[in-house]
PDB file of C-alpha atoms in Angstrom:
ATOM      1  CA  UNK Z 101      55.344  10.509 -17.952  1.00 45.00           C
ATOM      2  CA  UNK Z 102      53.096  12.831 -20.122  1.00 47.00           C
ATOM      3  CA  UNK Z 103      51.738   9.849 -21.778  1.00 47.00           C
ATOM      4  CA  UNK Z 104      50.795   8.074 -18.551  1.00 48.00           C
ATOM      5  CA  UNK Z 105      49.887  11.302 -17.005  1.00 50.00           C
ATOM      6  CA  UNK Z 106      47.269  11.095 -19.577  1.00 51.00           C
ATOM      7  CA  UNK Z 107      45.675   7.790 -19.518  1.00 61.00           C
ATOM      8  CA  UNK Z 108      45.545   8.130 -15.504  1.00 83.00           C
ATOM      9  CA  UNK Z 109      42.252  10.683 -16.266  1.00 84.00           C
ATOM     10  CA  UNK Z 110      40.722   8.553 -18.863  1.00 89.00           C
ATOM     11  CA  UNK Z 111      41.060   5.209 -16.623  1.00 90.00           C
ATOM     12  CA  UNK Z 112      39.736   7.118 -13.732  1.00 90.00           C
ATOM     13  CA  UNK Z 113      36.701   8.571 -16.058  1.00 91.00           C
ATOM     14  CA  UNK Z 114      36.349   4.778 -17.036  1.00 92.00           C
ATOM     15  CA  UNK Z 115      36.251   3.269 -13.563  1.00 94.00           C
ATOM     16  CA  UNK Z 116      33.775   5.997 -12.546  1.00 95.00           C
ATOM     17  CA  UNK Z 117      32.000   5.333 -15.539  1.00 95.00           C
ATOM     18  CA  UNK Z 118      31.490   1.788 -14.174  1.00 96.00           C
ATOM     19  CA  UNK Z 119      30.954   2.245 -10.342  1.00 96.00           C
ATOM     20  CA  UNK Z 120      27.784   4.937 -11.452  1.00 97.00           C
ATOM     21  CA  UNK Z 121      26.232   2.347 -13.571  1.00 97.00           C
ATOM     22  CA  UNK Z 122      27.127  -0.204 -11.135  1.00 97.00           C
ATOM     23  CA  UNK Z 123      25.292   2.043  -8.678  1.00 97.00           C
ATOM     24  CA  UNK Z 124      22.457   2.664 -10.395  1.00 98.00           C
ATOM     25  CA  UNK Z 125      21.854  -1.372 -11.469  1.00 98.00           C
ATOM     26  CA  UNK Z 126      21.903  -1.671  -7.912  1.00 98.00           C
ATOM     27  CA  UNK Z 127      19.661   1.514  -7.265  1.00 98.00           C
ATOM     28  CA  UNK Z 128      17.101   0.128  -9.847  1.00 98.00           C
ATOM     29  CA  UNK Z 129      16.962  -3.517  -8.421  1.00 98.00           C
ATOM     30  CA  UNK Z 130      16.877  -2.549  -5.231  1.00 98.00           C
ATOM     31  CA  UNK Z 131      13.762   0.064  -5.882  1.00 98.00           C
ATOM     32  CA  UNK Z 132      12.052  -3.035  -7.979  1.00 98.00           C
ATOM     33  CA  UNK Z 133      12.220  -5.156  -4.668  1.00 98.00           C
ATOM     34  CA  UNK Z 134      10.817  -2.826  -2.945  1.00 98.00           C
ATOM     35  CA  UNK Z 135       8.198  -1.650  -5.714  1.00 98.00           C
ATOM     36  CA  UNK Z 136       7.164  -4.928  -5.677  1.00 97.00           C
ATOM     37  CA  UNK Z 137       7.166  -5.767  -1.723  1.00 97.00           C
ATOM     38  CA  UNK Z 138       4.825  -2.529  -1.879  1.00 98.00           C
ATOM     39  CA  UNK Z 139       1.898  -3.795  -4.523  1.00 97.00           C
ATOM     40  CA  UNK Z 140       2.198  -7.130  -2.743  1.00 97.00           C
ATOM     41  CA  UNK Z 141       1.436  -5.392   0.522  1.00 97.00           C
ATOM     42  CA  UNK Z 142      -1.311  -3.061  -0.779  1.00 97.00           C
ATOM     43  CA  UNK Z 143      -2.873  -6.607  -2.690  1.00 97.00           C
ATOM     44  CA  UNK Z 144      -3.128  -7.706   0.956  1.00 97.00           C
ATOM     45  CA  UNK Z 145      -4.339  -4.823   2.131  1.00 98.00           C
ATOM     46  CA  UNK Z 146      -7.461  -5.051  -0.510  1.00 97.00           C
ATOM     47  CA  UNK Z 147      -8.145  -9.025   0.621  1.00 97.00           C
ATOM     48  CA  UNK Z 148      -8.069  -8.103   3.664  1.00 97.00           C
ATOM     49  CA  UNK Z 149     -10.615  -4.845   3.139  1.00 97.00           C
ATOM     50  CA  UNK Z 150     -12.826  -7.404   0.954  1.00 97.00           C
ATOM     51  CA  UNK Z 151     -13.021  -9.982   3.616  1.00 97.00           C
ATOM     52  CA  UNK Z 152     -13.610  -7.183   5.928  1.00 97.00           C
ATOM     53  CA  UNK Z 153     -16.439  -5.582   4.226  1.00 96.00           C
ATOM     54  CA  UNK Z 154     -18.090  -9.224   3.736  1.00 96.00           C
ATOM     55  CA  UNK Z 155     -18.025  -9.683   7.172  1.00 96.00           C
ATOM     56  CA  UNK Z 156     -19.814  -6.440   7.734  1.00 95.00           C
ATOM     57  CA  UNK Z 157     -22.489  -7.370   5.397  1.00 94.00           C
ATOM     58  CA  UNK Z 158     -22.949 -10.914   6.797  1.00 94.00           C
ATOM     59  CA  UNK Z 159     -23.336  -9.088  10.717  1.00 94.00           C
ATOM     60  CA  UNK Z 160     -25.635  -6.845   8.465  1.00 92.00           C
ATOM     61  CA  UNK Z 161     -27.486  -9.523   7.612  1.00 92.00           C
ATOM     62  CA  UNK Z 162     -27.442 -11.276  10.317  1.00 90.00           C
ATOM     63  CA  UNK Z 163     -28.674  -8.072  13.037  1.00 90.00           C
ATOM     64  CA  UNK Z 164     -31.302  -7.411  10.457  1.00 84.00           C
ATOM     65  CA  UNK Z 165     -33.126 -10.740  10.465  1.00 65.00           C
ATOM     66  CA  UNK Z 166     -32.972 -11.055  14.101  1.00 58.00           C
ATOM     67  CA  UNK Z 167     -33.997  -7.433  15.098  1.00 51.00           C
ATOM     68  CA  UNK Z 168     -36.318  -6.347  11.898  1.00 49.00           C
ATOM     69  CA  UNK Z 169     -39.837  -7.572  14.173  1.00 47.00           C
ATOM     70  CA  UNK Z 170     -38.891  -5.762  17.659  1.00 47.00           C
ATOM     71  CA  UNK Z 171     -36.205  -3.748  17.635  1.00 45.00           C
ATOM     72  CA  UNK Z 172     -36.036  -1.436  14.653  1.00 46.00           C
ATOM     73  CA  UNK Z 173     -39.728  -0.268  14.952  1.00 46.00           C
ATOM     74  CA  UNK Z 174     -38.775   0.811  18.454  1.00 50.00           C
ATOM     75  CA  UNK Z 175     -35.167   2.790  17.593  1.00 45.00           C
ATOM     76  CA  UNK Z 176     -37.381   4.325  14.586  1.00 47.00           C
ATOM     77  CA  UNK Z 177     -40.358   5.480  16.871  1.00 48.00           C
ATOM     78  CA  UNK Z 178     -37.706   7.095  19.369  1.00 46.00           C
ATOM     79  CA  UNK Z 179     -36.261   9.321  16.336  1.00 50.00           C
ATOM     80  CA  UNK Z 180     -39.252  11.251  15.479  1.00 51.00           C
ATOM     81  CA  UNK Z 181     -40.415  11.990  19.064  1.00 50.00           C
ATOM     82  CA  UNK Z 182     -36.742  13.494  20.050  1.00 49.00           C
ATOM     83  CA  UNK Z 183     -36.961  15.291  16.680  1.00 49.00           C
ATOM     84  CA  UNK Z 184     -40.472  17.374  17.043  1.00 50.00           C
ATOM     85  CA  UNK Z 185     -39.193  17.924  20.851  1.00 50.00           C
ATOM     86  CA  UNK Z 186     -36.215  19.605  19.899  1.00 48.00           C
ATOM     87  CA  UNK Z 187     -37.494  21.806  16.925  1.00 43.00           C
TER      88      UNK Z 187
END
């Protein structure tokens, strides 16, 4: 019984041995799916900010080719008179 007594530990050791790296495969895929799920997301995010910021420019564009004559003269006279006013 001494003899089995002994190998008991050593299988146990071994089968721990191999649920812990088991584990840990599983740990690591699991964090690369969702490493990956992340920089896909945050790749998205960027298109989406770039299309965004276009679309700013373009109203840009857009507001300053149709107001530029009347009403940005007007918006800049109203500045300076509030300004000497209040100082």
């Amino acid at each position: 019984m001494d003899g089995h007594n002994s190998e008991d530990p050593q299988q146990g050791a071994a089968d721990m041995t191999v649920f812990v790296q088991n584990l840990l495969q599983q740990m690591q895929s699991r964090f690369q799916t969702m490493s990956e799920s992340i920089v896909s997301k945050i790749d998205d995010m960027g298109s989406r900010i770039d299309e965004l910021e276009q679309s700013i420019n373009d109203l840009r564009t857009e507001m300053g080719v149709e107001s530029s004559p009347s009403s940005l003269p007007k918006a800049e006279e109203t500045k300076p008179a509030d300004g000497p006013a209040t100082s």
